[in-house]
């Protein structure tokens, strides 16, 4: 991996199933919401040798209108594992989380959460861009914040 | 090699090898894990349903 500028990292890693799922999902998500991919996937992105069955994404500014449009588009390709309609899904997203997987699959899945506190908003406003070999990209929180969040908020 | 030794070994490997190389090893691990869980769920649909129910139950409590 190499830094292109202060907020952009480029990687030529080979894409695994998680990367491919994520890239498909965020191409839809980014049309509607700012986001960062967090938690275990970030450790995997930087080389950790472990598997995971879900990818956590944090989104901000979830309003009803945008969410309905997002729901229409995302459900053409993915299905929501824990909500059947956009009203329930939005309520769940605001209170807890919603999960999406490719149609007919359960894993891997994407767990979407909405920002709830200052730290969450900061993780998005200070986000950094990861550019893959095929020029597709995702956003993650600054690594320092990722570590502090794990240690101080999650106590892990 | 215990867990800690493996983590140190693997971190050194990632630092000293190109992205293409370490990620190919990682890709094999992740893709085979996903493949085997998918196959497991296909053979054991009742367990897949239980996983789904767990997600939905959690949602129902929100």
XYZ file of C-alpha atoms in Angstrom:
218
model
C 0.000 0.000 0.000
C 1.194 3.501 -0.633
C -0.042 6.957 0.250
C -1.068 8.996 -2.801
C -1.835 12.048 -0.665
C -2.772 12.710 2.972
C -6.199 11.188 2.554
C -5.713 8.557 -0.125
C -4.087 5.146 0.032
C -3.585 2.939 -2.989
C -3.452 -0.843 -2.812
C -2.824 -3.505 -5.401
C -4.220 -6.316 -3.278
C -6.086 -9.148 -4.965
C -9.796 -8.935 -4.349
C -11.475 -11.588 -2.232
C -15.214 -12.289 -1.940
C -15.596 -9.706 0.830
C -13.926 -6.970 -1.221
C -16.098 -7.763 -4.235
C -19.325 -7.723 -2.230
C -18.362 -4.483 -0.536
C -17.440 -2.719 -3.778
C -20.784 -3.676 -5.340
C -22.662 -2.436 -2.293
C -20.898 0.883 -1.799
C -21.338 1.873 -5.458
C -25.056 2.029 -4.632
C -24.710 3.350 -1.095
C -22.458 6.286 -2.010
C -25.143 7.781 -4.246
C -27.244 8.430 -1.157
C -25.064 8.589 1.954
C -21.569 9.362 3.141
C -20.113 6.264 4.754
C -17.077 4.537 6.211
C -16.335 0.830 6.385
C -15.254 -0.046 9.926
C -14.193 -2.818 12.309
C -12.921 -6.247 11.236
C -12.924 -5.561 7.500
C -10.418 -2.735 7.997
C -8.019 -5.098 9.772
C -8.439 -7.563 6.896
C -7.878 -4.807 4.351
C -4.504 -4.107 5.920
C -3.498 -7.753 5.849
C -4.847 -9.548 8.868
C -5.209 -13.252 8.132
C -8.736 -13.905 9.329
C -12.162 -14.445 7.859
C -15.358 -12.624 8.704
C -18.948 -13.146 7.713
C -20.033 -9.528 7.908
C -18.769 -6.108 6.977
C -19.712 -3.095 9.130
C -20.567 0.219 7.519
C -21.398 3.492 9.244
C -23.592 6.030 7.404
C -24.628 9.578 8.201
C -27.562 11.884 7.525
C -30.147 9.191 6.968
C -33.363 10.932 5.973
C -36.579 9.275 4.925
C -36.636 10.419 1.316
C -33.051 9.436 0.529
C -33.448 6.145 2.350
C -36.494 5.224 0.283
C -34.566 5.841 -2.943
C -31.622 3.862 -1.609
C -33.936 0.998 -0.640
C -35.474 0.881 -4.152
C -32.078 0.594 -5.778
C -30.311 -1.657 -3.287
C -33.091 -4.246 -3.191
C -32.727 -4.849 -6.942
C -29.448 -6.628 -6.185
C -29.416 -7.341 -2.447
C -31.945 -8.445 0.109
C -32.344 -7.124 3.615
C -32.011 -9.949 6.131
C -33.863 -8.300 8.992
C -36.459 -5.961 7.502
C -39.031 -6.432 4.770
C -39.904 -2.871 3.882
C -38.227 0.545 3.905
C -40.214 1.888 6.871
C -39.175 -0.919 9.188
C -35.634 -0.857 7.795
C -35.242 2.878 8.413
C -36.541 2.549 11.970
C -34.126 -0.312 12.589
C -31.231 1.531 11.024
C -31.823 4.479 13.336
C -32.165 2.331 16.449
C -29.837 -0.584 15.763
C -28.689 -1.912 12.377
C -29.836 -3.516 9.155
C -28.136 -6.266 7.175
C -27.914 -6.860 3.444
C -26.642 -9.850 1.487
C -26.694 -10.845 -2.161
C -30.078 -12.309 -3.059
C -30.320 -15.931 -1.944
C -27.325 -15.676 0.394
C -26.938 -15.080 4.123
C -23.208 -14.626 4.232
C -21.222 -12.609 3.711
C -23.490 -9.744 4.671
C -23.204 -6.039 5.272
C -24.310 -4.515 8.547
C -25.332 -0.898 8.176
C -25.400 1.421 11.188
C -26.222 5.119 11.435
C -24.026 7.700 13.202
C -25.163 8.234 16.770
C -22.482 10.307 18.428
C -19.691 12.804 17.818
C -17.090 10.067 17.388
C -19.186 8.423 14.667
C -19.543 11.717 12.773
C -15.809 12.368 13.125
C -15.003 8.949 11.727
C -16.860 9.954 8.570
C -15.734 13.571 8.273
C -12.071 12.551 8.646
C -12.367 9.503 6.416
C -9.647 8.299 4.085
C -10.024 6.820 0.632
C -8.688 3.382 -0.297
C -8.204 2.939 -4.031
C -7.987 -0.602 -5.392
C -6.146 -1.798 -8.466
C -9.227 -1.492 -10.659
C -9.641 2.147 -9.501
C -12.700 1.287 -7.460
C -12.605 2.757 -3.978
C -14.042 2.679 -0.494
C -13.750 4.962 2.535
C -12.517 3.998 5.986
C -11.998 6.032 9.168
C -8.478 7.265 9.943
C -6.552 4.305 11.354
C -5.715 6.136 14.583
C -9.434 6.635 15.232
C -10.110 3.011 14.418
C -7.611 1.908 17.076
C -8.843 4.394 19.704
C -12.442 3.384 19.002
C -11.616 -0.294 19.483
C -9.697 0.336 22.695
C -11.713 3.086 24.366
C -15.273 2.694 23.102
C -15.547 -1.041 22.504
C -13.012 -1.845 25.253
C -11.573 -4.627 23.114
C 3.672 -21.984 16.207
C 1.260 -20.451 18.734
C -1.225 -17.671 17.962
C 1.033 -14.792 19.032
C 3.987 -16.153 17.083
C 1.804 -16.553 14.021
C 0.550 -12.940 14.261
C 4.134 -11.653 14.424
C 5.187 -13.932 11.581
C 2.234 -12.894 9.421
C 2.655 -9.134 10.139
C 6.290 -9.412 9.069
C 5.257 -11.277 5.929
C 2.687 -8.583 5.001
C 5.235 -5.794 5.604
C 7.938 -7.403 3.508
C 5.919 -8.717 0.565
C 3.959 -6.935 -2.178
C 0.197 -6.483 -1.738
C -0.479 -8.914 -4.591
C 1.420 -11.661 -2.813
C 0.070 -11.568 0.747
C -3.449 -10.789 -0.446
C -3.466 -13.899 -2.623
C -2.835 -16.016 0.501
C -5.497 -14.046 2.353
C -7.938 -14.390 -0.577
C -7.639 -18.180 -0.472
C -8.384 -18.216 3.256
C -11.387 -15.866 3.074
C -12.934 -17.317 -0.089
C -12.644 -20.881 1.143
C -14.208 -19.911 4.476
C -17.155 -18.271 2.718
C -17.537 -21.228 0.358
C -17.590 -23.746 3.190
C -20.125 -21.748 5.253
C -22.376 -21.392 2.194
C -22.199 -25.133 1.570
C -22.878 -25.811 5.238
C -26.028 -23.639 5.140
C -27.207 -25.359 1.957
C -26.847 -28.749 3.594
C -28.334 -27.523 6.871
C -31.136 -25.098 5.980
C -32.540 -25.270 9.522
C -29.310 -23.748 10.850
C -29.399 -21.056 8.170
C -32.954 -20.268 9.304
C -31.768 -20.026 12.901
C -29.109 -17.511 11.893
C -31.724 -15.461 10.063
C -34.070 -15.658 13.033
C -31.282 -14.412 15.291
C -30.802 -11.351 13.086
C -34.536 -10.754 13.021
C -34.974 -11.283 16.738
C -32.270 -8.752 17.419
C -34.096 -6.401 15.063
C -37.388 -7.075 16.825
C -35.843 -6.001 20.120
C -34.631 -2.674 18.749
